[in-house]
């Protein structure tokens, strides 16, 4: 990042002693700035790696990540965690600051990390043409396409979470007001269109897993189109993408990308595909993954944040039972477990069902909002060491902490999503695409079901539960419809004592489904930023 503060101080001191202008313009000798760095294509590649790193950090190691918020706000999870933990996640779950009035900065670290990641993308995009790209224009356009995809990904998270955010498309330290969401979506759409046109049209596996492809950009365009037109009631995506154009992008992914469904749904997920006899896990680079955020086990407490830090929140509360590792206990709901029919293989692959699986969980005293169900798709793992002891897989991999050593990638977009989006967008093959997803789930138990809007939404719920998608699928049905789905009145165990769990649809409607803007940022802006309703 640009070393701006150092030079402001230095220039101020030089100005006070009356140094000449040509001296002030001398480039730093010991430090590289973004003005001097971009000289050869390899420099652009290094900066692009920095953009990916910014995405990795904000999605994996921010204080309250987008994924965690997406699940806790949905009807698939309660806030859970520990009996004596702070109630901050309960405020998110219940859209109610009265349960945690001291938490005025729920997302401050997350907000900061998003803008740090955006800064990296904006610097690269601003400086990339300082390099002579003669004869390598396609490489230049690929790098720009990848950086613009990452920027679009970041802004799409932010505008859904907060709705009203400052929009920066170049490096800046200005104190600017929040943009109209349509302006943010215009940048998102333009970035994704550029990426879909300028990243080479090669098979998805021609690049190392985790790199942005043309197909990822096209798939993301479909997701953005459906959310924007649904939540905002628009007829198209800010005048840049029509329904027919969104569908054409999905059909192109289906026809040309090389992506396909993994044959067994359970093999998409490490925990669901692991037994004491071994694993059938399809791996992080399997044909169904259109885009993933990469993590590894090398995080430490010295600023190296390479791991999936949020995953520990979804593990069983301070308890291990092979193949499940210990965690902090965000719980899944009974409603989610009951959603699946007995013949649907996705139930076993999605939810850890403590009683049904015979898991000897016994930490009831330490668990808040216990339901008997946990997240299986993204749960910490355990394994037996050479001494036959059950240990966290993060520890076994070489990390000293199970909290920051989790390393499962986040599958941001799967091919099954492309199939169902194409069906929803009105493909002539809608029934075939719908059947393909359901046939995998039901196997020999498959019976045809007519593709309708209601059936599509229900199928998306079962297919993508606990993948950070369900809440946003509800939001794009309209705030009123989402409120009725999110309303909750049930009984849970906290400290092994029954207590009511209530989520008010009225609270959700007051917030319009948007989240708290950090009050520290409002204060730092001198009141230029305005808080969202209900927070």
Short mmCIF file of C-alpha atoms in Angstrom, two decimals:
data_model
loop_
_atom_site.label_atom_id
_atom_site.label_comp_id
_atom_site.label_asym_id
_atom_site.label_seq_id
_atom_site.Cartn_x
_atom_site.Cartn_y
_atom_site.Cartn_z
CA UNK A 1 0.00 0.00 0.00
CA UNK A 2 1.11 3.55 -0.63
CA UNK A 3 3.31 4.93 2.15
CA UNK A 4 1.41 8.20 2.25
CA UNK A 5 1.68 9.20 5.92
CA UNK A 6 5.46 9.00 5.99
CA UNK A 7 5.79 11.30 3.02
CA UNK A 8 3.24 13.83 4.24
CA UNK A 9 5.25 14.20 7.45
CA UNK A 10 8.54 14.37 5.57
CA UNK A 11 7.30 16.95 3.09
CA UNK A 12 5.89 19.07 5.89
CA UNK A 13 9.25 19.15 7.66
CA UNK A 14 11.10 19.99 4.44
CA UNK A 15 8.67 22.79 3.63
CA UNK A 16 9.32 24.38 7.02
CA UNK A 17 13.05 24.69 6.30
CA UNK A 18 12.45 26.14 2.81
CA UNK A 19 13.88 23.37 0.59
CA UNK A 20 13.67 23.77 -3.17
CA UNK A 21 10.87 22.22 -5.24
CA UNK A 22 13.22 19.94 -7.17
CA UNK A 23 14.47 18.48 -3.90
CA UNK A 24 10.92 17.87 -2.72
CA UNK A 25 10.17 15.95 -5.94
CA UNK A 26 13.01 13.47 -5.45
CA UNK A 27 11.77 9.85 -5.30
CA UNK A 28 12.30 7.93 -2.04
CA UNK A 29 15.53 5.94 -2.02
CA UNK A 30 14.67 3.19 0.46
CA UNK A 31 10.91 2.76 0.01
CA UNK A 32 8.81 1.76 -2.99
CA UNK A 33 5.61 3.70 -3.61
CA UNK A 34 2.79 2.84 -5.97
CA UNK A 35 4.01 5.66 -8.25
CA UNK A 36 7.40 4.01 -8.72
CA UNK A 37 6.57 0.33 -8.34
CA UNK A 38 4.64 -0.52 -11.50
CA UNK A 39 7.37 -1.01 -14.11
CA UNK A 40 7.07 -4.55 -15.51
CA UNK A 41 4.21 -7.10 -15.80
CA UNK A 42 5.55 -9.07 -12.84
CA UNK A 43 4.88 -6.05 -10.64
CA UNK A 44 1.24 -6.04 -11.72
CA UNK A 45 1.00 -9.75 -10.95
CA UNK A 46 2.39 -9.19 -7.43
CA UNK A 47 -0.15 -6.44 -6.87
CA UNK A 48 -2.92 -8.74 -8.12
CA UNK A 49 -1.85 -11.34 -5.58
CA UNK A 50 -2.27 -8.58 -3.01
CA UNK A 51 -5.86 -8.08 -4.20
CA UNK A 52 -6.56 -11.77 -3.71
CA UNK A 53 -4.97 -11.54 -0.29
CA UNK A 54 -7.25 -8.63 0.61
CA UNK A 55 -10.25 -10.75 -0.39
CA UNK A 56 -8.94 -13.67 1.63
CA UNK A 57 -8.46 -11.55 4.75
CA UNK A 58 -11.82 -9.78 4.71
CA UNK A 59 -13.79 -12.94 3.98
CA UNK A 60 -11.81 -15.17 6.33
CA UNK A 61 -10.36 -13.13 9.16
CA UNK A 62 -12.47 -10.02 9.65
CA UNK A 63 -14.14 -9.58 13.03
CA UNK A 64 -17.66 -10.54 11.93
CA UNK A 65 -17.46 -11.84 8.42
CA UNK A 66 -20.04 -11.61 5.68
CA UNK A 67 -20.49 -15.39 5.75
CA UNK A 68 -21.07 -15.49 9.50
CA UNK A 69 -23.57 -12.64 9.37
CA UNK A 70 -25.34 -14.21 6.40
CA UNK A 71 -25.89 -17.45 8.30
CA UNK A 72 -26.81 -15.96 11.67
CA UNK A 73 -29.35 -13.62 10.04
CA UNK A 74 -30.91 -16.46 8.06
CA UNK A 75 -33.52 -18.96 9.22
CA UNK A 76 -30.93 -21.76 9.03
CA UNK A 77 -28.98 -20.75 12.16
CA UNK A 78 -29.37 -19.22 15.58
CA UNK A 79 -26.60 -17.13 17.13
CA UNK A 80 -25.68 -19.93 19.54
CA UNK A 81 -22.12 -19.71 20.92
CA UNK A 82 -21.37 -19.93 24.63
CA UNK A 83 -23.66 -19.63 27.61
CA UNK A 84 -21.58 -16.77 29.04
CA UNK A 85 -20.52 -15.16 25.74
CA UNK A 86 -21.43 -11.60 24.84
CA UNK A 87 -24.81 -11.26 23.11
CA UNK A 88 -23.44 -9.48 20.04
CA UNK A 89 -24.37 -12.29 17.66
CA UNK A 90 -27.83 -12.39 19.22
CA UNK A 91 -28.30 -8.74 18.23
CA UNK A 92 -27.44 -9.70 14.64
CA UNK A 93 -29.67 -12.78 14.74
CA UNK A 94 -32.67 -10.93 16.21
CA UNK A 95 -32.17 -7.55 14.46
CA UNK A 96 -32.37 -6.02 17.91
CA UNK A 97 -29.72 -3.81 19.50
CA UNK A 98 -31.60 -3.79 22.81
CA UNK A 99 -30.16 -7.23 23.59
CA UNK A 100 -26.59 -5.90 23.19
CA UNK A 101 -26.70 -2.09 23.51
CA UNK A 102 -22.96 -1.79 24.19
CA UNK A 103 -22.06 -3.17 20.75
CA UNK A 104 -22.07 -0.05 18.62
CA UNK A 105 -19.29 -1.33 16.36
CA UNK A 106 -20.46 -4.79 15.36
CA UNK A 107 -18.72 -4.62 11.98
CA UNK A 108 -15.97 -2.04 12.43
CA UNK A 109 -13.08 -4.42 11.74
CA UNK A 110 -15.00 -5.87 8.79
CA UNK A 111 -15.68 -2.40 7.34
CA UNK A 112 -12.00 -1.46 7.59
CA UNK A 113 -10.80 -4.67 5.94
CA UNK A 114 -13.24 -4.24 3.05
CA UNK A 115 -11.91 -0.77 2.29
CA UNK A 116 -8.32 -1.96 2.65
CA UNK A 117 -9.00 -4.68 0.08
CA UNK A 118 -10.73 -2.19 -2.22
CA UNK A 119 -7.76 0.15 -1.92
CA UNK A 120 -5.46 -2.57 -3.24
CA UNK A 121 -7.73 -3.17 -6.23
CA UNK A 122 -8.08 0.53 -6.96
CA UNK A 123 -4.31 1.15 -6.81
CA UNK A 124 -3.62 -1.68 -9.25
CA UNK A 125 -6.30 -0.47 -11.64
CA UNK A 126 -5.02 3.10 -11.45
CA UNK A 127 -1.34 2.26 -11.94
CA UNK A 128 -1.38 -0.74 -14.27
CA UNK A 129 -0.89 1.33 -17.42
CA UNK A 130 2.37 2.75 -16.13
CA UNK A 131 3.69 -0.58 -17.44
CA UNK A 132 4.49 -1.06 -21.12
CA UNK A 133 2.18 -3.91 -22.18
CA UNK A 134 3.21 -3.98 -25.82
CA UNK A 135 2.62 -7.48 -27.15
CA UNK A 136 1.02 -8.55 -23.82
CA UNK A 137 -2.30 -6.76 -24.01
CA UNK A 138 -4.25 -9.96 -23.33
CA UNK A 139 -2.30 -10.53 -20.11
CA UNK A 140 -2.94 -6.94 -19.08
CA UNK A 141 -6.66 -7.35 -19.70
CA UNK A 142 -6.71 -10.60 -17.72
CA UNK A 143 -5.13 -8.91 -14.71
CA UNK A 144 -7.54 -5.98 -14.94
CA UNK A 145 -10.46 -8.42 -15.27
CA UNK A 146 -9.41 -10.34 -12.17
CA UNK A 147 -8.93 -7.17 -10.12
CA UNK A 148 -12.29 -5.82 -11.25
CA UNK A 149 -14.01 -9.11 -10.37
CA UNK A 150 -12.52 -8.92 -6.87
CA UNK A 151 -13.65 -5.31 -6.52
CA UNK A 152 -17.15 -6.27 -7.67
CA UNK A 153 -17.21 -9.21 -5.24
CA UNK A 154 -16.24 -6.90 -2.36
CA UNK A 155 -18.78 -4.24 -3.24
CA UNK A 156 -21.54 -6.81 -3.69
CA UNK A 157 -20.93 -8.08 -0.16
CA UNK A 158 -20.86 -4.55 1.21
CA UNK A 159 -23.91 -3.15 -0.56
CA UNK A 160 -26.01 -6.14 0.48
CA UNK A 161 -24.83 -5.99 4.07
CA UNK A 162 -25.04 -2.23 4.60
CA UNK A 163 -27.00 -0.91 1.63
CA UNK A 164 -25.56 2.60 1.95
CA UNK A 165 -21.79 2.80 1.57
CA UNK A 166 -19.15 5.22 0.27
CA UNK A 167 -18.17 4.32 -3.29
CA UNK A 168 -14.48 4.56 -4.21
CA UNK A 169 -13.17 3.55 -7.62
CA UNK A 170 -9.71 5.04 -7.19
CA UNK A 171 -7.34 5.45 -4.23
CA UNK A 172 -8.57 8.27 -2.03
CA UNK A 173 -8.53 9.57 1.53
CA UNK A 174 -11.56 11.83 1.01
CA UNK A 175 -14.43 11.81 3.48
CA UNK A 176 -17.29 11.11 1.08
CA UNK A 177 -20.98 10.43 1.77
CA UNK A 178 -22.74 7.17 1.08
CA UNK A 179 -23.62 6.52 -2.54
CA UNK A 180 -27.01 5.59 -3.87
CA UNK A 181 -26.98 1.76 -4.08
CA UNK A 182 -27.69 2.00 -7.82
CA UNK A 183 -24.32 3.73 -8.27
CA UNK A 184 -22.58 0.87 -6.47
CA UNK A 185 -24.41 -1.70 -8.57
CA UNK A 186 -23.39 0.16 -11.71
CA UNK A 187 -19.72 -0.30 -10.78
CA UNK A 188 -20.35 -3.95 -9.89
CA UNK A 189 -22.06 -4.62 -13.21
CA UNK A 190 -19.42 -2.77 -15.24
CA UNK A 191 -16.63 -4.63 -13.46
CA UNK A 192 -18.21 -8.04 -14.00
CA UNK A 193 -19.02 -7.30 -17.63
CA UNK A 194 -15.41 -6.31 -18.22
CA UNK A 195 -14.16 -9.49 -16.53
CA UNK A 196 -16.61 -11.67 -18.49
CA UNK A 197 -15.40 -10.18 -21.77
CA UNK A 198 -11.66 -9.83 -21.15
CA UNK A 199 -10.58 -12.85 -19.11
CA UNK A 200 -9.76 -15.50 -21.74
CA UNK A 201 -12.45 -18.01 -22.67
CA UNK A 202 -10.59 -21.11 -21.52
CA UNK A 203 -11.68 -24.19 -19.58
CA UNK A 204 -12.16 -23.54 -15.87
CA UNK A 205 -9.20 -25.79 -14.93
CA UNK A 206 -6.70 -24.07 -17.22
CA UNK A 207 -5.74 -21.85 -14.26
CA UNK A 208 -4.77 -22.75 -10.69
CA UNK A 209 -7.81 -23.24 -8.50
CA UNK A 210 -8.89 -20.00 -6.87
CA UNK A 211 -8.08 -17.69 -9.79
CA UNK A 212 -10.97 -15.74 -11.26
CA UNK A 213 -12.22 -17.12 -14.58
CA UNK A 214 -14.51 -15.73 -17.25
CA UNK A 215 -17.09 -18.24 -16.00
CA UNK A 216 -16.93 -16.95 -12.44
CA UNK A 217 -17.62 -13.41 -13.69
CA UNK A 218 -20.60 -14.57 -15.74
CA UNK A 219 -22.03 -16.61 -12.87
CA UNK A 220 -21.64 -13.65 -10.52
CA UNK A 221 -23.50 -11.44 -13.00
CA UNK A 222 -26.46 -13.80 -12.71
CA UNK A 223 -26.38 -13.64 -8.92
CA UNK A 224 -26.13 -9.84 -8.89
CA UNK A 225 -28.91 -9.49 -11.46
CA UNK A 226 -31.31 -11.66 -9.46
CA UNK A 227 -30.56 -9.90 -6.17
CA UNK A 228 -30.76 -6.34 -7.50
CA UNK A 229 -33.95 -6.84 -9.49
CA UNK A 230 -35.54 -8.74 -6.60
CA UNK A 231 -34.61 -6.55 -3.63
CA UNK A 232 -35.03 -3.23 -5.43
CA UNK A 233 -37.93 -4.28 -7.66
CA UNK A 234 -36.10 -3.26 -10.83
CA UNK A 235 -36.70 -4.55 -14.34
CA UNK A 236 -33.01 -4.94 -15.13
CA UNK A 237 -29.57 -4.48 -13.58
CA UNK A 238 -29.07 -0.68 -13.64
CA UNK A 239 -29.76 -0.58 -17.37
CA UNK A 240 -26.64 -2.62 -18.13
CA UNK A 241 -27.89 -6.22 -17.97
CA UNK A 242 -31.35 -7.42 -19.03
CA UNK A 243 -32.92 -10.70 -17.98
CA UNK A 244 -32.17 -12.16 -21.42
CA UNK A 245 -28.54 -11.07 -21.15
CA UNK A 246 -28.19 -12.49 -17.63
CA UNK A 247 -29.60 -15.79 -18.89
CA UNK A 248 -27.21 -15.80 -21.85
CA UNK A 249 -24.29 -15.57 -19.44
CA UNK A 250 -25.59 -18.58 -17.48
CA UNK A 251 -26.13 -20.59 -20.66
CA UNK A 252 -22.58 -19.77 -21.74
CA UNK A 253 -21.19 -21.13 -18.46
CA UNK A 254 -23.26 -24.29 -18.88
CA UNK A 255 -22.22 -24.82 -22.49
CA UNK A 256 -18.58 -23.75 -22.51
CA UNK A 257 -16.91 -23.71 -19.09
CA UNK A 258 -16.31 -27.43 -18.54
CA UNK A 259 -17.96 -27.23 -15.10
CA UNK A 260 -20.24 -30.06 -14.01
CA UNK A 261 -21.90 -31.46 -10.90
CA UNK A 262 -19.92 -33.73 -8.60
CA UNK A 263 -21.75 -37.05 -8.73
CA UNK A 264 -22.31 -37.38 -4.96
CA UNK A 265 -23.39 -34.26 -3.04
CA UNK A 266 -21.67 -35.41 0.16
CA UNK A 267 -18.31 -35.48 -1.63
CA UNK A 268 -18.38 -31.69 -1.88
CA UNK A 269 -17.83 -31.37 1.87
CA UNK A 270 -14.89 -32.69 3.93
CA UNK A 271 -16.88 -33.70 7.00
CA UNK A 272 -19.71 -35.37 5.08
CA UNK A 273 -17.30 -37.43 2.97
CA UNK A 274 -14.97 -38.61 5.77
CA UNK A 275 -15.22 -41.85 7.74
CA UNK A 276 -12.70 -43.84 9.73
CA UNK A 277 -12.07 -45.85 6.55
CA UNK A 278 -10.96 -42.76 4.63
CA UNK A 279 -12.45 -39.94 2.58
CA UNK A 280 -14.24 -39.53 -0.73
CA UNK A 281 -13.89 -35.73 -0.67
CA UNK A 282 -13.85 -34.38 -4.23
CA UNK A 283 -11.24 -31.77 -3.28
CA UNK A 284 -10.94 -28.02 -3.49
CA UNK A 285 -10.47 -27.94 -7.27
CA UNK A 286 -13.40 -30.16 -8.23
CA UNK A 287 -15.44 -29.48 -11.36
CA UNK A 288 -18.39 -28.00 -9.51
CA UNK A 289 -16.51 -25.06 -7.97
CA UNK A 290 -16.97 -22.00 -10.18
CA UNK A 291 -15.24 -19.67 -7.71
CA UNK A 292 -13.77 -20.23 -4.27
CA UNK A 293 -11.92 -18.17 -1.72
CA UNK A 294 -8.72 -19.99 -0.78
CA UNK A 295 -7.50 -20.53 2.79
CA UNK A 296 -4.62 -22.39 4.36
CA UNK A 297 -3.48 -23.47 7.83
CA UNK A 298 -0.54 -21.05 8.19
CA UNK A 299 -2.30 -18.20 10.03
CA UNK A 300 -0.56 -16.91 13.11
CA UNK A 301 -1.00 -14.13 15.64
CA UNK A 302 1.69 -11.96 14.04
CA UNK A 303 -0.44 -10.61 11.22
CA UNK A 304 -0.37 -13.57 8.81
CA UNK A 305 -4.06 -14.15 8.20
CA UNK A 306 -4.29 -16.97 5.67
CA UNK A 307 -6.88 -19.13 7.40
CA UNK A 308 -10.63 -19.55 7.52
CA UNK A 309 -11.07 -17.95 10.93
CA UNK A 310 -14.87 -17.95 10.91
CA UNK A 311 -15.26 -21.69 10.56
CA UNK A 312 -14.43 -22.34 14.21
CA UNK A 313 -17.61 -20.47 15.16
CA UNK A 314 -19.73 -23.22 13.59
CA UNK A 315 -18.12 -26.21 15.30
CA UNK A 316 -19.80 -28.08 18.14
CA UNK A 317 -19.31 -26.13 21.35
CA UNK A 318 -15.94 -27.15 22.86
CA UNK A 319 -16.48 -30.76 21.82
CA UNK A 320 -14.90 -33.17 19.32
CA UNK A 321 -16.28 -36.40 17.89
CA UNK A 322 -14.64 -37.83 14.79
CA UNK A 323 -14.70 -36.43 12.15
CA UNK A 324 -16.01 -33.25 13.74
CA UNK A 325 -13.67 -30.81 15.45
CA UNK A 326 -14.29 -28.47 18.35
CA UNK A 327 -15.61 -24.95 17.93
CA UNK A 328 -17.70 -22.22 19.48
CA UNK A 329 -21.21 -23.43 18.73
CA UNK A 330 -23.32 -21.39 16.31
CA UNK A 331 -26.27 -23.76 16.02
CA UNK A 332 -28.37 -24.84 13.05
CA UNK A 333 -32.14 -24.87 13.38
CA UNK A 334 -34.65 -27.68 13.70
CA UNK A 335 -36.52 -25.97 10.86
CA UNK A 336 -33.56 -26.58 8.55
CA UNK A 337 -33.25 -30.25 9.46
CA UNK A 338 -36.97 -30.78 8.94
CA UNK A 339 -36.83 -29.10 5.53
CA UNK A 340 -35.35 -32.22 3.92
CA UNK A 341 -37.27 -35.33 2.95
CA UNK A 342 -35.89 -38.65 4.17
CA UNK A 343 -34.72 -39.54 0.65
CA UNK A 344 -32.75 -36.32 0.17
CA UNK A 345 -29.00 -36.99 0.54
CA UNK A 346 -28.36 -33.31 1.23
CA UNK A 347 -29.74 -33.58 4.76
CA UNK A 348 -26.86 -35.79 5.91
CA UNK A 349 -24.28 -33.71 4.04
CA UNK A 350 -25.56 -30.37 5.34
CA UNK A 351 -26.46 -30.81 9.01
CA UNK A 352 -24.71 -32.46 11.96
CA UNK A 353 -27.68 -34.09 13.70
CA UNK A 354 -26.39 -34.92 17.17
CA UNK A 355 -29.03 -37.41 18.30
CA UNK A 356 -29.73 -38.92 14.88
CA UNK A 357 -26.02 -39.60 14.28
CA UNK A 358 -25.36 -40.80 17.82
CA UNK A 359 -22.83 -38.03 18.52
CA UNK A 360 -22.10 -38.12 22.27
CA UNK A 361 -22.27 -34.34 22.70
CA UNK A 362 -22.31 -33.44 26.40
CA UNK A 363 -21.39 -29.74 26.68
CA UNK A 364 -24.92 -28.57 27.34
CA UNK A 365 -23.83 -26.36 30.23
CA UNK A 366 -21.53 -24.34 27.99
CA UNK A 367 -23.84 -24.00 24.98
CA UNK A 368 -26.29 -21.20 24.28
CA UNK A 369 -29.36 -21.84 22.10
CA UNK A 370 -28.72 -25.56 21.71
CA UNK A 371 -30.93 -27.21 19.10
CA UNK A 372 -29.19 -30.53 18.53
CA UNK A 373 -28.02 -29.42 15.09
CA UNK A 374 -24.80 -27.87 13.70
CA UNK A 375 -23.30 -26.87 10.37
CA UNK A 376 -21.68 -29.85 8.61
CA UNK A 377 -20.65 -28.16 5.36
CA UNK A 378 -18.31 -25.78 7.15
CA UNK A 379 -17.33 -27.38 10.42
CA UNK A 380 -13.88 -27.82 11.96
CA UNK A 381 -12.49 -31.31 11.46
CA UNK A 382 -10.72 -33.75 13.78
CA UNK A 383 -8.46 -36.75 13.18
CA UNK A 384 -6.50 -39.35 15.10
CA UNK A 385 -2.77 -38.77 15.59
CA UNK A 386 -0.10 -41.46 15.73
CA UNK A 387 -0.84 -42.04 19.42
CA UNK A 388 -4.50 -42.65 18.65
CA UNK A 389 -5.60 -39.37 20.21
CA UNK A 390 -8.35 -37.30 18.63
CA UNK A 391 -6.98 -33.86 17.74
CA UNK A 392 -8.07 -30.86 15.72
CA UNK A 393 -7.13 -31.19 12.04
CA UNK A 394 -5.78 -27.64 12.23
CA UNK A 395 -3.33 -28.76 14.93
CA UNK A 396 -2.47 -31.89 12.97
CA UNK A 397 -1.71 -29.74 9.90
CA UNK A 398 0.86 -27.78 11.89
CA UNK A 399 -0.97 -24.77 13.31
CA UNK A 400 -0.68 -24.10 17.02
CA UNK A 401 -4.30 -22.92 17.30
CA UNK A 402 -7.52 -24.59 16.19
CA UNK A 403 -9.13 -21.13 16.22
CA UNK A 404 -7.13 -19.61 13.36
CA UNK A 405 -5.76 -22.77 11.75
CA UNK A 406 -8.92 -23.86 9.92
CA UNK A 407 -8.19 -24.12 6.20
CA UNK A 408 -11.29 -25.27 4.30
CA UNK A 409 -11.94 -23.11 1.22
CA UNK A 410 -15.20 -21.24 0.86
CA UNK A 411 -17.07 -22.35 -2.27
CA UNK A 412 -18.56 -18.98 -3.21
CA UNK A 413 -20.26 -20.15 -6.43
CA UNK A 414 -21.07 -23.72 -7.40
CA UNK A 415 -22.20 -25.02 -10.78
CA UNK A 416 -25.52 -26.15 -9.31
CA UNK A 417 -26.21 -22.47 -8.62
CA UNK A 418 -25.61 -21.67 -12.29
CA UNK A 419 -28.12 -24.36 -13.29
CA UNK A 420 -30.78 -23.10 -10.90
CA UNK A 421 -30.17 -19.45 -11.81
CA UNK A 422 -30.56 -20.32 -15.50
CA UNK A 423 -33.83 -22.08 -14.68
CA UNK A 424 -35.05 -19.08 -12.69
CA UNK A 425 -34.10 -16.69 -15.47
CA UNK A 426 -36.37 -18.53 -17.89
CA UNK A 427 -34.15 -20.92 -19.82
CA UNK A 428 -35.86 -23.16 -22.32
CA UNK A 429 -34.02 -25.98 -20.52
CA UNK A 430 -35.27 -24.90 -17.08
CA UNK A 431 -36.94 -28.22 -16.28
CA UNK A 432 -33.85 -30.17 -17.34
CA UNK A 433 -31.54 -28.02 -15.21
CA UNK A 434 -33.90 -28.28 -12.22
CA UNK A 435 -34.10 -32.05 -12.61
CA UNK A 436 -30.32 -32.40 -12.86
CA UNK A 437 -29.82 -30.81 -9.45
CA UNK A 438 -32.62 -32.81 -7.84
CA UNK A 439 -31.60 -36.13 -9.40
CA UNK A 440 -28.23 -35.91 -7.71
CA UNK A 441 -29.85 -35.15 -4.38
CA UNK A 442 -32.40 -37.98 -4.49
CA UNK A 443 -30.65 -40.66 -6.51
CA UNK A 444 -32.95 -43.67 -6.81
CA UNK A 445 -35.57 -41.80 -4.77
CA UNK A 446 -35.94 -39.10 -7.44
CA UNK A 447 -39.44 -38.17 -8.53
CA UNK A 448 -40.03 -35.32 -11.00
CA UNK A 449 -41.28 -31.96 -9.74
CA UNK A 450 -42.51 -29.14 -11.97
CA UNK A 451 -40.17 -26.17 -12.05
CA UNK A 452 -42.00 -23.14 -10.59
CA UNK A 453 -40.82 -20.03 -8.76
CA UNK A 454 -41.86 -21.53 -5.42
CA UNK A 455 -40.23 -24.88 -6.12
CA UNK A 456 -37.03 -23.18 -7.30
CA UNK A 457 -36.73 -21.14 -4.11
CA UNK A 458 -37.37 -24.22 -1.99
CA UNK A 459 -34.79 -26.19 -3.97
CA UNK A 460 -32.24 -23.42 -3.58
CA UNK A 461 -32.83 -23.52 0.16
CA UNK A 462 -32.07 -27.25 0.34
CA UNK A 463 -29.15 -27.09 -2.10
CA UNK A 464 -27.34 -24.06 -0.63
CA UNK A 465 -28.26 -24.18 3.06
CA UNK A 466 -25.36 -23.08 5.29
CA UNK A 467 -23.42 -21.69 2.31
CA UNK A 468 -24.13 -18.00 3.01
CA UNK A 469 -26.82 -17.78 0.30
CA UNK A 470 -30.20 -18.43 1.95
CA UNK A 471 -30.58 -15.01 3.64
CA UNK A 472 -29.98 -13.14 0.39
CA UNK A 473 -32.39 -15.42 -1.48
CA UNK A 474 -35.03 -14.39 1.07
CA UNK A 475 -34.13 -10.71 0.81
CA UNK A 476 -34.70 -10.70 -2.94
CA UNK A 477 -38.23 -12.02 -2.45
CA UNK A 478 -39.09 -8.70 -0.80
CA UNK A 479 -38.75 -7.50 2.78
CA UNK A 480 -42.27 -8.53 3.75
CA UNK A 481 -41.90 -12.06 2.42
CA UNK A 482 -38.49 -12.41 4.05
CA UNK A 483 -39.84 -11.20 7.40
CA UNK A 484 -42.48 -13.92 7.49
CA UNK A 485 -39.83 -16.61 6.84
CA UNK A 486 -37.40 -15.22 9.41
CA UNK A 487 -39.92 -14.81 12.23
CA UNK A 488 -39.21 -17.35 14.95
CA UNK A 489 -40.88 -18.55 18.13
CA UNK A 490 -39.44 -21.77 19.51
CA UNK A 491 -37.63 -23.28 22.48
CA UNK A 492 -33.89 -23.84 22.83
CA UNK A 493 -31.53 -24.98 25.57
CA UNK A 494 -29.17 -22.43 27.09
CA UNK A 495 -26.96 -23.79 29.83
CA UNK A 496 -29.15 -26.91 29.57
CA UNK A 497 -32.21 -24.88 30.60
CA UNK A 498 -35.15 -24.41 28.26
CA UNK A 499 -35.75 -20.84 27.15
CA UNK A 500 -37.80 -19.20 24.40
CA UNK A 501 -36.14 -18.08 21.17
CA UNK A 502 -37.96 -15.23 19.46
CA UNK A 503 -37.09 -13.33 16.29
CA UNK A 504 -39.40 -10.48 15.37
CA UNK A 505 -40.35 -9.95 11.75
CA UNK A 506 -41.18 -6.35 12.67
CA UNK A 507 -37.57 -5.73 13.78
CA UNK A 508 -36.34 -7.12 10.49
CA UNK A 509 -38.69 -4.90 8.52
CA UNK A 510 -37.54 -1.82 10.45
CA UNK A 511 -33.97 -2.48 9.33
CA UNK A 512 -35.06 -3.48 5.79
CA UNK A 513 -32.70 -6.41 6.32
CA UNK A 514 -29.65 -4.13 6.36
CA UNK A 515 -26.97 -4.21 9.06
CA UNK A 516 -25.42 -1.76 11.48
CA UNK A 517 -22.91 0.68 10.03
CA UNK A 518 -20.05 0.95 12.56
CA UNK A 519 -20.63 3.97 14.76
CA UNK A 520 -16.88 4.57 14.94
CA UNK A 521 -16.94 5.18 11.19
CA UNK A 522 -19.87 7.58 11.56
CA UNK A 523 -17.97 9.47 14.24
CA UNK A 524 -14.75 9.57 12.21
CA UNK A 525 -16.69 10.92 9.25
CA UNK A 526 -17.96 13.83 11.33
CA UNK A 527 -21.51 12.70 10.70
CA UNK A 528 -21.11 12.48 6.93
CA UNK A 529 -22.07 8.80 7.18
CA UNK A 530 -25.61 8.06 8.37
CA UNK A 531 -26.72 5.01 10.34
CA UNK A 532 -29.18 2.54 8.86
CA UNK A 533 -32.68 2.46 10.31
CA UNK A 534 -33.23 0.25 13.33
CA UNK A 535 -29.64 0.24 14.55
#
